[in-house]
PDB file of C-alpha atoms in Angstrom:
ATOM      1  CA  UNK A   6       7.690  12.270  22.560  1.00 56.00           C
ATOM      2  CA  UNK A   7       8.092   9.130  23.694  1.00 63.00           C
ATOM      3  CA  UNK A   8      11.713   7.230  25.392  1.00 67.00           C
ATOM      4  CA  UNK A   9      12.129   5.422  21.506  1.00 79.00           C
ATOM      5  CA  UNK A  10      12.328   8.543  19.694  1.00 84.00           C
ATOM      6  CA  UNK A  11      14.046  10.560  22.303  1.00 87.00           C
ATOM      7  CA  UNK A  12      16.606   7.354  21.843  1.00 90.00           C
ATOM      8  CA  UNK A  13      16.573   7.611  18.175  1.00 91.00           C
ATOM      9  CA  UNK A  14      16.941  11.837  17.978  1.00 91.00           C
ATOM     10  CA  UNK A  15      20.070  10.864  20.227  1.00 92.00           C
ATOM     11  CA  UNK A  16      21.766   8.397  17.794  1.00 94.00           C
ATOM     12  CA  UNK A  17      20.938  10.517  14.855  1.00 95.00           C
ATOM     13  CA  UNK A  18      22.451  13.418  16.278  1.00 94.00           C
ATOM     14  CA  UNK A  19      25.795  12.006  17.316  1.00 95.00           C
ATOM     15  CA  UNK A  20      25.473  10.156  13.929  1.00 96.00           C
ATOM     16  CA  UNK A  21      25.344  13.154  12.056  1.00 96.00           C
ATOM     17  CA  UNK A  22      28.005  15.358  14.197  1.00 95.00           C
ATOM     18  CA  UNK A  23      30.240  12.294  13.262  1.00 96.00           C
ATOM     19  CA  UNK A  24      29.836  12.797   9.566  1.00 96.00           C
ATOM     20  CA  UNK A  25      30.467  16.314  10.009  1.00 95.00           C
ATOM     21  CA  UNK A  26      33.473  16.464  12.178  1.00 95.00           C
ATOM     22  CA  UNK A  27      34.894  13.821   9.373  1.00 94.00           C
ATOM     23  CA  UNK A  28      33.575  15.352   6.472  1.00 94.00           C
ATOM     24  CA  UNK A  29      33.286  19.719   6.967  1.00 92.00           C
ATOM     25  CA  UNK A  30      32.482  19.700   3.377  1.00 93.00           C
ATOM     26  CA  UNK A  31      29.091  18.626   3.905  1.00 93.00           C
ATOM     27  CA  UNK A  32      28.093  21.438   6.006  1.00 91.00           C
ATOM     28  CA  UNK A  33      26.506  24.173   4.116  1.00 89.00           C
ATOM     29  CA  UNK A  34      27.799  26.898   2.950  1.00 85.00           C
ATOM     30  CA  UNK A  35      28.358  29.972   5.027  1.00 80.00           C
ATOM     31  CA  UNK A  36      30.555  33.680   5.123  1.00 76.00           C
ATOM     32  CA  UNK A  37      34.132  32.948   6.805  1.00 74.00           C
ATOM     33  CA  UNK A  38      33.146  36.092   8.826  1.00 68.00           C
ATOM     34  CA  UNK A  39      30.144  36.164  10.539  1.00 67.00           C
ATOM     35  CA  UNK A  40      28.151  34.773  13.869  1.00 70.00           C
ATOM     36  CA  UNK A  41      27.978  30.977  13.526  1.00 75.00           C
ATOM     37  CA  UNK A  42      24.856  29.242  13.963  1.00 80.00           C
ATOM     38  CA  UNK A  43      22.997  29.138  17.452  1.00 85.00           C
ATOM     39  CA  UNK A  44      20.914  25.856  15.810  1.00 88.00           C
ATOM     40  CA  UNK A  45      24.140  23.349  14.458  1.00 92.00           C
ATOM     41  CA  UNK A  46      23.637  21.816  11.417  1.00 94.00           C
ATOM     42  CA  UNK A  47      23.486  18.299  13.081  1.00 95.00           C
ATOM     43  CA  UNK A  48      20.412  19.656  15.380  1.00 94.00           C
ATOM     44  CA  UNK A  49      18.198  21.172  12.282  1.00 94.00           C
ATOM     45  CA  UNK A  50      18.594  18.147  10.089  1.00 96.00           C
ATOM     46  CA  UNK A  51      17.403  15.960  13.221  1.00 95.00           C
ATOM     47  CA  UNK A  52      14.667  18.444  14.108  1.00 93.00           C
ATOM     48  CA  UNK A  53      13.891  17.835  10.435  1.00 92.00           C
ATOM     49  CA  UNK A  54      13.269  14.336  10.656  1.00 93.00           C
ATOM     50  CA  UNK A  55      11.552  14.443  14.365  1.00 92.00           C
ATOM     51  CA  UNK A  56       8.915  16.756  12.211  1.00 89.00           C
ATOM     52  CA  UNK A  57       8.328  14.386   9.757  1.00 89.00           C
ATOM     53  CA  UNK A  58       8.071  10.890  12.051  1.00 89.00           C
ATOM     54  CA  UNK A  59       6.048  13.451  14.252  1.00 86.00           C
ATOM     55  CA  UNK A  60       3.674  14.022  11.598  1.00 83.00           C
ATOM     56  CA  UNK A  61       4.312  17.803  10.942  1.00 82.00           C
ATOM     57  CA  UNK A  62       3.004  18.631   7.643  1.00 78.00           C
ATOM     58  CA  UNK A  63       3.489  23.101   8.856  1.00 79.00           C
ATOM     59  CA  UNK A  64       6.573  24.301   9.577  1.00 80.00           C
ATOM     60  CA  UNK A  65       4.671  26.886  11.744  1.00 83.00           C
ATOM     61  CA  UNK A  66       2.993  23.905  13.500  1.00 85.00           C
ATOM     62  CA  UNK A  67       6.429  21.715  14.203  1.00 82.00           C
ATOM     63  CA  UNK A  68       8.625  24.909  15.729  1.00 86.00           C
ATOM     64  CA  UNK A  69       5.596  26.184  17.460  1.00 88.00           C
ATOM     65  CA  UNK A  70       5.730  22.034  19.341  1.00 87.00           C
ATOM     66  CA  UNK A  71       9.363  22.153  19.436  1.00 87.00           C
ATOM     67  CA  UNK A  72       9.539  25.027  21.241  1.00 86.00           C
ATOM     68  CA  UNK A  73       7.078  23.708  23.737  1.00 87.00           C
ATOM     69  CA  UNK A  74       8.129  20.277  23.946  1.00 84.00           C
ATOM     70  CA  UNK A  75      11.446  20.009  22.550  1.00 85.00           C
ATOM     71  CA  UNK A  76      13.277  22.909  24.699  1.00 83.00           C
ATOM     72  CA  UNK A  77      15.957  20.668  26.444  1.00 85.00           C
ATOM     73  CA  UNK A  78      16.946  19.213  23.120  1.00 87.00           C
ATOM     74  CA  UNK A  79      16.983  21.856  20.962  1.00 89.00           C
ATOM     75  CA  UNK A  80      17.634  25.094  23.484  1.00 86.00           C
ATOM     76  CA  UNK A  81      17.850  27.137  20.590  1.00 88.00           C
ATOM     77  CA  UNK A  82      14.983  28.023  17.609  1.00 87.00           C
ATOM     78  CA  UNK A  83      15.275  29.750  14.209  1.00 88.00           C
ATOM     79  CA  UNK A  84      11.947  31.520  12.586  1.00 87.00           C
ATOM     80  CA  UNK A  85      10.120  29.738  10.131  1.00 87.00           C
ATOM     81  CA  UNK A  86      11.951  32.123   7.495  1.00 87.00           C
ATOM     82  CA  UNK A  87      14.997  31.095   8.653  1.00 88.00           C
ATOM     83  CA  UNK A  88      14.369  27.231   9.119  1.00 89.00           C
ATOM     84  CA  UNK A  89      13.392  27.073   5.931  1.00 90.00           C
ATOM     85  CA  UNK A  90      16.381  28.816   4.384  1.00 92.00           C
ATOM     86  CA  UNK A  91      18.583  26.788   6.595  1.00 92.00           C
ATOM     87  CA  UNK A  92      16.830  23.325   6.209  1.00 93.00           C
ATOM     88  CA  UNK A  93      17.328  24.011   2.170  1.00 94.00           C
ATOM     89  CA  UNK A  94      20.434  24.609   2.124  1.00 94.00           C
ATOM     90  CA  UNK A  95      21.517  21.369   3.895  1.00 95.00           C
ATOM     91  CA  UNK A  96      19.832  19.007   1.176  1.00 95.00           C
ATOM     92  CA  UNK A  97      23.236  17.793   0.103  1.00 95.00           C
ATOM     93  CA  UNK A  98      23.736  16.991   3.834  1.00 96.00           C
ATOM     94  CA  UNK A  99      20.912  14.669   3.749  1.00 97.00           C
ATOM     95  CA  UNK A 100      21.356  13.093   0.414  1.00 96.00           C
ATOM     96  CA  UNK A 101      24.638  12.142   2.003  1.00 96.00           C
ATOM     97  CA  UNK A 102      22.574  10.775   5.398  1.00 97.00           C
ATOM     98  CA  UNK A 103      20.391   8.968   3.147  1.00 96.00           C
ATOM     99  CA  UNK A 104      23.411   6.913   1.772  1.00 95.00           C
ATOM    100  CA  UNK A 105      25.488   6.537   5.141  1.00 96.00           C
ATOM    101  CA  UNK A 106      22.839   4.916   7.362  1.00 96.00           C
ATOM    102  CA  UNK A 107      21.555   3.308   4.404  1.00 94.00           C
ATOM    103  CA  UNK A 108      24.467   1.180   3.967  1.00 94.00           C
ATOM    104  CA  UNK A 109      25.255   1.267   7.972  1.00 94.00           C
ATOM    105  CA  UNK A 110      22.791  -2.154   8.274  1.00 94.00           C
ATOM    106  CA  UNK A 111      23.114  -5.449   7.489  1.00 92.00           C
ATOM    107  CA  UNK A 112      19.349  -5.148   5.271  1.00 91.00           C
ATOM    108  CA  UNK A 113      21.921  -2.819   2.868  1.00 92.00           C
ATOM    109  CA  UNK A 114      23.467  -6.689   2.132  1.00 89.00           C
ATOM    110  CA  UNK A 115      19.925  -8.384   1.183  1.00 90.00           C
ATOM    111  CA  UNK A 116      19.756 -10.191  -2.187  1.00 90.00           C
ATOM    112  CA  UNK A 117      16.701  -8.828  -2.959  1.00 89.00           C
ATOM    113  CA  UNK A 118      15.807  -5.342  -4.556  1.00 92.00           C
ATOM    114  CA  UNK A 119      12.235  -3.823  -5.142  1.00 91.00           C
ATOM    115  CA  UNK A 120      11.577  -0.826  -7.832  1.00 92.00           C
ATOM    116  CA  UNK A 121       8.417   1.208  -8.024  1.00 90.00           C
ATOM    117  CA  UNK A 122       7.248   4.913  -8.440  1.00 91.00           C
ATOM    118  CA  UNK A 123       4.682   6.483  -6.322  1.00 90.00           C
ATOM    119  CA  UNK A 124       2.694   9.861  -7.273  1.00 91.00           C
ATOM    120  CA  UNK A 125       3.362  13.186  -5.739  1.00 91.00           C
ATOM    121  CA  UNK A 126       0.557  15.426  -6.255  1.00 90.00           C
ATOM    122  CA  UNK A 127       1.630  19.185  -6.108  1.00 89.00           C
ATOM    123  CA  UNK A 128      -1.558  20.789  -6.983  1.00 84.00           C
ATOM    124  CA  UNK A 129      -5.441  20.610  -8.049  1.00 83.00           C
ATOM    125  CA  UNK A 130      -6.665  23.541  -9.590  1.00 83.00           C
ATOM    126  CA  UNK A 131      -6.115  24.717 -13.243  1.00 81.00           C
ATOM    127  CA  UNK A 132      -5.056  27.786 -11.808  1.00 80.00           C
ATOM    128  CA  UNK A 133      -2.016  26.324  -9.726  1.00 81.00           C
ATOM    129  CA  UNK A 134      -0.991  23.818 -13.065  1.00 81.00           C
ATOM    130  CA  UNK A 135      -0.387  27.490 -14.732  1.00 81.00           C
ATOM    131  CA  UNK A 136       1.057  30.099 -11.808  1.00 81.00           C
ATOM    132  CA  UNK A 137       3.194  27.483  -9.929  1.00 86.00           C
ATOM    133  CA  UNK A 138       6.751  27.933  -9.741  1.00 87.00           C
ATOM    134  CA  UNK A 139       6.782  23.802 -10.474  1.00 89.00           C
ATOM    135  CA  UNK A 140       5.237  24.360 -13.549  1.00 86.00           C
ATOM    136  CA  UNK A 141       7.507  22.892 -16.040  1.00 87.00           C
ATOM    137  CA  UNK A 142       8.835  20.186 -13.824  1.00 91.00           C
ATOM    138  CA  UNK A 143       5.177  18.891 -12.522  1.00 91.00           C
ATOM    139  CA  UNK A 144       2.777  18.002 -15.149  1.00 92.00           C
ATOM    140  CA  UNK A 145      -0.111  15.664 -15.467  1.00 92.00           C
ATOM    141  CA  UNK A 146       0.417  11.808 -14.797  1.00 91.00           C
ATOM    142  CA  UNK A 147      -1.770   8.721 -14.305  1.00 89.00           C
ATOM    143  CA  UNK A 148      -1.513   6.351 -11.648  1.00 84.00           C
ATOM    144  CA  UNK A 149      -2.962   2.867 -12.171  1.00 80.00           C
ATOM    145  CA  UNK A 150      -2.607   1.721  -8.468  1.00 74.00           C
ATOM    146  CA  UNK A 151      -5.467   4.432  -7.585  1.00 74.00           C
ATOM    147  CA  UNK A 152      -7.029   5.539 -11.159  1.00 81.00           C
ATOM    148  CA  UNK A 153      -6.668   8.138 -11.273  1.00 84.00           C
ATOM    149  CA  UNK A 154      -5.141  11.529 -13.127  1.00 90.00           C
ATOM    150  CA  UNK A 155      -2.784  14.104 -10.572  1.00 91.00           C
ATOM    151  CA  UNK A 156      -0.689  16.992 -11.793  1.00 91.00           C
ATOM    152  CA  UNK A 157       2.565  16.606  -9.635  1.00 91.00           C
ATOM    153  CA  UNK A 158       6.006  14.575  -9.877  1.00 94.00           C
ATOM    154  CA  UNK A 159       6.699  11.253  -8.899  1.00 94.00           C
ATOM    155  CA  UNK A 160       8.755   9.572  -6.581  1.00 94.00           C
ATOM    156  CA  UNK A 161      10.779   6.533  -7.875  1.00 94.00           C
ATOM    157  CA  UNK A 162      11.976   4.190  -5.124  1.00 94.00           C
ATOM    158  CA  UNK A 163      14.918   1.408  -5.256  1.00 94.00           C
ATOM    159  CA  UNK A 164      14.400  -0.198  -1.743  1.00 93.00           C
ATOM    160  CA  UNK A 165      15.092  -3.819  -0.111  1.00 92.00           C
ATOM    161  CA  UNK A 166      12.284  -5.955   1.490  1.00 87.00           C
ATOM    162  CA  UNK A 167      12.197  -4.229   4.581  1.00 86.00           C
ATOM    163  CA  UNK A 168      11.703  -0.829   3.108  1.00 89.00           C
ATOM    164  CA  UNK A 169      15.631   0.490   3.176  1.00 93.00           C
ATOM    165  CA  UNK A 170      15.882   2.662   0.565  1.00 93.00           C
ATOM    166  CA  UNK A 171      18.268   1.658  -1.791  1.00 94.00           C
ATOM    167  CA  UNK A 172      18.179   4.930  -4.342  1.00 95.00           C
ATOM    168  CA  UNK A 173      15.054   6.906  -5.461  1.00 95.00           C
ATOM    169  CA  UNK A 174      14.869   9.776  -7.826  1.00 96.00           C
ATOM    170  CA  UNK A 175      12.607  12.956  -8.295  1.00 95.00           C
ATOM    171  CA  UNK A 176      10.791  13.163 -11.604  1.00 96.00           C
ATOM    172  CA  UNK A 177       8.069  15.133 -13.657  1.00 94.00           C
ATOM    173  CA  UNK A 178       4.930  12.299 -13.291  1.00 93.00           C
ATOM    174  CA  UNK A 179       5.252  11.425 -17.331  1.00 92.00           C
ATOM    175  CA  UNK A 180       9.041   9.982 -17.287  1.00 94.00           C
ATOM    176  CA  UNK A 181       9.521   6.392 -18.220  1.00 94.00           C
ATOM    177  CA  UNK A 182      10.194   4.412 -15.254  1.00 94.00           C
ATOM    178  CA  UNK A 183      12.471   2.525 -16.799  1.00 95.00           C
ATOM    179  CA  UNK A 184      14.934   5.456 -18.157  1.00 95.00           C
ATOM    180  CA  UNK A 185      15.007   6.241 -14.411  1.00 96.00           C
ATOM    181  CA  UNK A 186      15.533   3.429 -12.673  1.00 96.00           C
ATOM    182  CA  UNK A 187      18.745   2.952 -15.099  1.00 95.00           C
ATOM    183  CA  UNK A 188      19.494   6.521 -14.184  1.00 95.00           C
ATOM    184  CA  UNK A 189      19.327   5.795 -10.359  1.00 94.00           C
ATOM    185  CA  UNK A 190      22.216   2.597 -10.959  1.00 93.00           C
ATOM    186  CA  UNK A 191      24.318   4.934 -13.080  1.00 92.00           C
ATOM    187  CA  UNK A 192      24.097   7.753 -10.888  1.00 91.00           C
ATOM    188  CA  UNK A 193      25.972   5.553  -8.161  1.00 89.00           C
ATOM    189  CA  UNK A 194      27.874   2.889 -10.212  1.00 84.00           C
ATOM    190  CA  UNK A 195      29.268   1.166  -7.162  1.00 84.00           C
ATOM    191  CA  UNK A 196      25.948   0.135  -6.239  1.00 88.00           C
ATOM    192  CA  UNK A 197      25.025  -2.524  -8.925  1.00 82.00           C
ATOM    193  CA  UNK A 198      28.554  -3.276  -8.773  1.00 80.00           C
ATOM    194  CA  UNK A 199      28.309  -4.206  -5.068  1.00 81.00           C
ATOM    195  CA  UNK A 200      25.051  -6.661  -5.760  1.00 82.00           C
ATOM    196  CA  UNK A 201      26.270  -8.801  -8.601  1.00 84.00           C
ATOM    197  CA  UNK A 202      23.108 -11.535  -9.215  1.00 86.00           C
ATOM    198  CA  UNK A 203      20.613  -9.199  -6.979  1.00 90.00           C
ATOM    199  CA  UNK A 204      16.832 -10.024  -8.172  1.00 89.00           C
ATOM    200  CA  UNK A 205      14.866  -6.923  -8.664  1.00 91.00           C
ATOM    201  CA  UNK A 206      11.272  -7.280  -8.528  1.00 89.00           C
ATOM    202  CA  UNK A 207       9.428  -4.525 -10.593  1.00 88.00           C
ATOM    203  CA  UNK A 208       5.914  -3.844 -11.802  1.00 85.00           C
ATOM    204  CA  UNK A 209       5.023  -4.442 -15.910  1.00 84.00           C
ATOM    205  CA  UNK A 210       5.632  -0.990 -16.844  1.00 88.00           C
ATOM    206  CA  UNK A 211       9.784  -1.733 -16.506  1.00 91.00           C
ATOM    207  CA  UNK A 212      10.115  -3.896 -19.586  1.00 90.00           C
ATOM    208  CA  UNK A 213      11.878  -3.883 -22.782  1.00 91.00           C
ATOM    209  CA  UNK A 214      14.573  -6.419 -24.083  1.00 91.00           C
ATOM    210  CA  UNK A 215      17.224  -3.640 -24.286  1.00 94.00           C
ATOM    211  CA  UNK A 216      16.091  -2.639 -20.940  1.00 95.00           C
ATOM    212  CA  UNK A 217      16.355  -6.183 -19.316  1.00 92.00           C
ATOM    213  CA  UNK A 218      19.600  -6.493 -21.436  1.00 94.00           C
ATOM    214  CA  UNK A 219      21.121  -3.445 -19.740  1.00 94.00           C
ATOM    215  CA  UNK A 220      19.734  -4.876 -16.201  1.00 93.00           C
ATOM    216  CA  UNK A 221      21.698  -7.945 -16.497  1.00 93.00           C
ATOM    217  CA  UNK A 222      25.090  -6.570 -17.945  1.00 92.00           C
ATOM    218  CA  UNK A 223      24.884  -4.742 -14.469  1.00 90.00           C
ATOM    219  CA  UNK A 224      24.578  -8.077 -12.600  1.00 90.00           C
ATOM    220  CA  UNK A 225      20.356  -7.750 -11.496  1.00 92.00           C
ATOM    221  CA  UNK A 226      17.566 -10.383 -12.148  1.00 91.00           C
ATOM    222  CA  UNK A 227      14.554  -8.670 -13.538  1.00 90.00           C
ATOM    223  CA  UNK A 228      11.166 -10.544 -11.678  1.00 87.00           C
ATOM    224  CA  UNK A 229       7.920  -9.294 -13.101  1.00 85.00           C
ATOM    225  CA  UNK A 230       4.721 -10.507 -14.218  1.00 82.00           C
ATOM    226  CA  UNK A 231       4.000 -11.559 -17.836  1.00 81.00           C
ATOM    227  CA  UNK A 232       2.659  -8.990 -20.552  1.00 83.00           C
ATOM    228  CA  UNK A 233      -0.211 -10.489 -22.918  1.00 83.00           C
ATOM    229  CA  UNK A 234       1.159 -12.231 -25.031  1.00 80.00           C
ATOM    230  CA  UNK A 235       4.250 -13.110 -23.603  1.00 81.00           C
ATOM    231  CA  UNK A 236       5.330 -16.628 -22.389  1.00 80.00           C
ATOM    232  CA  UNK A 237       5.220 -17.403 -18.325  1.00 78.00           C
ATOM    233  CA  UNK A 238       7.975 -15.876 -16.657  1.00 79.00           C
ATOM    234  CA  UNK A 239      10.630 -17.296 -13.842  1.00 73.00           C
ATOM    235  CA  UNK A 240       9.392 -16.340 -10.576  1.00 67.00           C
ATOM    236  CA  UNK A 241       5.688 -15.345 -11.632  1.00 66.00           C
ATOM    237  CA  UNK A 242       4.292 -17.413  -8.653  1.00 68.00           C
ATOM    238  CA  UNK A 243       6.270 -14.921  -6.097  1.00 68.00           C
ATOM    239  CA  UNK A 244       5.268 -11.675  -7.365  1.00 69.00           C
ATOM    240  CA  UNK A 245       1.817 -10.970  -6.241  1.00 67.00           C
ATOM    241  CA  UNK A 246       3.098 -11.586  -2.595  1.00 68.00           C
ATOM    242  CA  UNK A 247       5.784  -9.325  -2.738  1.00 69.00           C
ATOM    243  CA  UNK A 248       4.359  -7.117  -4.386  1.00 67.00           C
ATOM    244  CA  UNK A 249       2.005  -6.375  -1.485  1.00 73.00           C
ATOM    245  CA  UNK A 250       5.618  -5.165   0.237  1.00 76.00           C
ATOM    246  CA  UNK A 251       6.032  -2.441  -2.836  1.00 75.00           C
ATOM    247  CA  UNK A 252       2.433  -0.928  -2.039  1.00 77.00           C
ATOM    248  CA  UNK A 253       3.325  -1.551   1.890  1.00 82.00           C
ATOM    249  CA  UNK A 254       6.816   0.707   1.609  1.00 82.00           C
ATOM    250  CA  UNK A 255       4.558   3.056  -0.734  1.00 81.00           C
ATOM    251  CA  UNK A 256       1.686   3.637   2.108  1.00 82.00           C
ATOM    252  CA  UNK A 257       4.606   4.037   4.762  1.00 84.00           C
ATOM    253  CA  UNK A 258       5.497   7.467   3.099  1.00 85.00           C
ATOM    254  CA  UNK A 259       2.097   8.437   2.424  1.00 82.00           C
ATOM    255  CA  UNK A 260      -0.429   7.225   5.425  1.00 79.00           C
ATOM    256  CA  UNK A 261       2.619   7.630   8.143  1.00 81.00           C
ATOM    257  CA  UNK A 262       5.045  10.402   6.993  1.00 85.00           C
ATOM    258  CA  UNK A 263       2.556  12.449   4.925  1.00 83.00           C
ATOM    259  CA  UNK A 264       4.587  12.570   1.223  1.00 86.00           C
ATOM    260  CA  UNK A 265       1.791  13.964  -0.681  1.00 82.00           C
ATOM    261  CA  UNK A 266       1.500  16.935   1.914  1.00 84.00           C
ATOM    262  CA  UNK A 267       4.421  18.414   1.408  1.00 85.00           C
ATOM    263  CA  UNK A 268       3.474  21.983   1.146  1.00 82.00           C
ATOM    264  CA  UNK A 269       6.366  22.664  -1.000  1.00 84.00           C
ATOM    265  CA  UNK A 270       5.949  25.585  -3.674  1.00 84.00           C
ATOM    266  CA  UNK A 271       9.263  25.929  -5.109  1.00 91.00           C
ATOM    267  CA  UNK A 272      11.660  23.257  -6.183  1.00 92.00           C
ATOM    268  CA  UNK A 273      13.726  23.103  -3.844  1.00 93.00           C
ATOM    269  CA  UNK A 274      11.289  23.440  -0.973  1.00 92.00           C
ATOM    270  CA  UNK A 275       9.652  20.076  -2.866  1.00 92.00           C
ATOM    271  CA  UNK A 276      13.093  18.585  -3.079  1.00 95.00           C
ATOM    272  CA  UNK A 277      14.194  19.189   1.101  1.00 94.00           C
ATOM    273  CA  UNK A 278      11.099  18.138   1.806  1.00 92.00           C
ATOM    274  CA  UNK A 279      10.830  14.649   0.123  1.00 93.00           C
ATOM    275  CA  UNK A 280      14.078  13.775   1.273  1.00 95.00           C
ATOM    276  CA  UNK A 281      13.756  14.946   4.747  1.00 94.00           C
ATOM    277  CA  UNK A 282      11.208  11.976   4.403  1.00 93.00           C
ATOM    278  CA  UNK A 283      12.893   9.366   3.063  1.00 95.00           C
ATOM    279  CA  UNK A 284      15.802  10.330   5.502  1.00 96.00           C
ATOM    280  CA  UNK A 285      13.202   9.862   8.160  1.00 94.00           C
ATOM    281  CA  UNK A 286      12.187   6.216   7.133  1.00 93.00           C
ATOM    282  CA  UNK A 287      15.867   5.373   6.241  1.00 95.00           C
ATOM    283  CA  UNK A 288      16.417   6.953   9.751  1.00 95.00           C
ATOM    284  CA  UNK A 289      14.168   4.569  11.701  1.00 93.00           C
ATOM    285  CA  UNK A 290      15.125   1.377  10.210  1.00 93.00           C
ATOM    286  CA  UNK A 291      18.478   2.491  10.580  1.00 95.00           C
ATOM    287  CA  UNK A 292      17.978   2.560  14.255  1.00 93.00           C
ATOM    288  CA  UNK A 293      15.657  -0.137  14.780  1.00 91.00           C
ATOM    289  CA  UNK A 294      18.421  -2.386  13.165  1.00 91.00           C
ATOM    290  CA  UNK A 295      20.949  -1.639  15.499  1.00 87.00           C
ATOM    291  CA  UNK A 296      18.658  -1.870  18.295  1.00 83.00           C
ATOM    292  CA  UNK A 297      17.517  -5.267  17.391  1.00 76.00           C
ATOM    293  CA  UNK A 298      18.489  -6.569  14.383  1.00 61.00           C
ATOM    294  CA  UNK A 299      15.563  -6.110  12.119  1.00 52.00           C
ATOM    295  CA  UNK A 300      13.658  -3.306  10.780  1.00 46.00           C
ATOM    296  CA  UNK A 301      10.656  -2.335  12.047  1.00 48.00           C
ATOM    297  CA  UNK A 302       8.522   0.265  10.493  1.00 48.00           C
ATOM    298  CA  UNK A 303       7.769   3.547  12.057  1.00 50.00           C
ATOM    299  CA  UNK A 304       3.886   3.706  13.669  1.00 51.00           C
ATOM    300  CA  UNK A 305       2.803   7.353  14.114  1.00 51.00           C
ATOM    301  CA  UNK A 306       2.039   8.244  17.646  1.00 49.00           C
TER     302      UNK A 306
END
């Protein structure tokens, strides 16, 4: 590994050992009688994200490197069995991460939000759509950025310019962007209530007068393009831009931290390990802002 991300597994650590030692609730759940962890809670969830930023798509593959590589920090391995058990379990642990560093920046303050969804492909063969434990939550989608059909869910992402994410949500790949996105605010009222007259700049599938009623009772500008048929729109000349920054924030989590190989069979394997990756990216800009001020986005070594 290189000195940066020895630097960042340090911060993160003592970052999330702080959030423990103030908040026990967030640990997982364990007997009151029994041999404690070897492996703390604080060191799996930052093994976690060192496996994604390393570019660990096998769990086999990233403990097999730990142990060689990794010894001095982490002195102490679980099996894959029990990784995977462990790393589960702690999901509520790093939905709260998510949140903390998130709003431990100054980009958490910026006036300007961006909303897209990005496919998560879960499986190819007809056989897989039928025998998968996801069936019933994935299903069959369309993605106009890449035309094509996938049978998986879909990640919907709330972030600022620089990538932070703001909220995101897990979903089957057919639900209405829009329903979700207005799911995602309600989910954490404080947060629209925090950006009063934030500007939100969206693709053309989140539109709707009720919709873009709802948006501004909760204080946000919508900025998208025009449908046919529908008179110019304020801020039309700024979207194309920008919206080079959704698709940018979109490739980070697919080109650099690997989203659509998961290699998650279950549900909750899926759910640990999308969020491990968003945790990762929130992670990095997280410590790249307090290291210099401004986010800089993760390059795979």
């Amino acid at each position: 590994m290189t000195t940066e991300m020895n630097t960042l597994a340090t911060a993160l650590y003592v970052k999330i050992d702080d959030q423990l030692i103030a908040f026990p609730d967030l640990a997982p759940e364990r007997p009151r009688v029994g041999i404690q962890p070897t492996l703390s809670d604080a060191e799996l969830v930052t093994l976690a994200v060192l496996s994604a930023l390393l570019g660990f798509t096998s769990e086999r593959r990233r403990l097999r490197y730990a142990r060689a590589h990794l010894a001095w920090m982490f002195p102490y391995l679980p099996g894959q069995s029990g990784y995977n058990k462990r790393l589960r379990a702690a999901t509520g642990l790093v939905l709260h991460l998510i949140r903390i560093l998130g709003r431990d920046t100054s980009l958490w303050s910026d006036d300007v939000w961006v909303a897209d969804s990005t496919p998560i492909e879960c499986g190819r063969s007809r056989q897989t759509t039928q025998r998968s434990d996801l069936a019933g939550w994935a299903e069959y989608g369309y993605c106009p950025s890449h035309s094509r059909f996938f049978w998986g869910l879909r990640l919907h992402l709330l972030c600022t310019l620089s990538g932070l994410p703001v909220a995101f949500a897990l979903t089957g790949a057919k639900a209405d962007e829009r329903t979700t996105l207005l799911g995602m605010l309600a989910a954490d009222p404080d947060l629209p209530g925090r950006h009063r007259g934030q500007d939100l700049i969206a693709d053309m599938q989140y539109y709707g007068r009720d919709f873009e009623h709802t948006l501004a009772e909760e204080g946000l500008n919508l900025l998208r393009k025009a449908l046919k048929g529908e008179p110019p729109r304020a801020g039309a000349h700024l979207f194309k831009p920008l919206r080079q920054t959704i698709e940018s924030i979109n490739q980070t989590f697919k080109g650099q931290l690997d989203l659509e190989r998961h290699g998650g069979r279950t549900a909750a394997e899926v759910v640990i390990r999308v969020i491990t990756r968003v945790l990762a990216l929130t992670a990095v800009i997280w410590h790249n802002d307090k290291a210099t001020g401004g986010e800089i986005l993760f390059q795979k070594p």
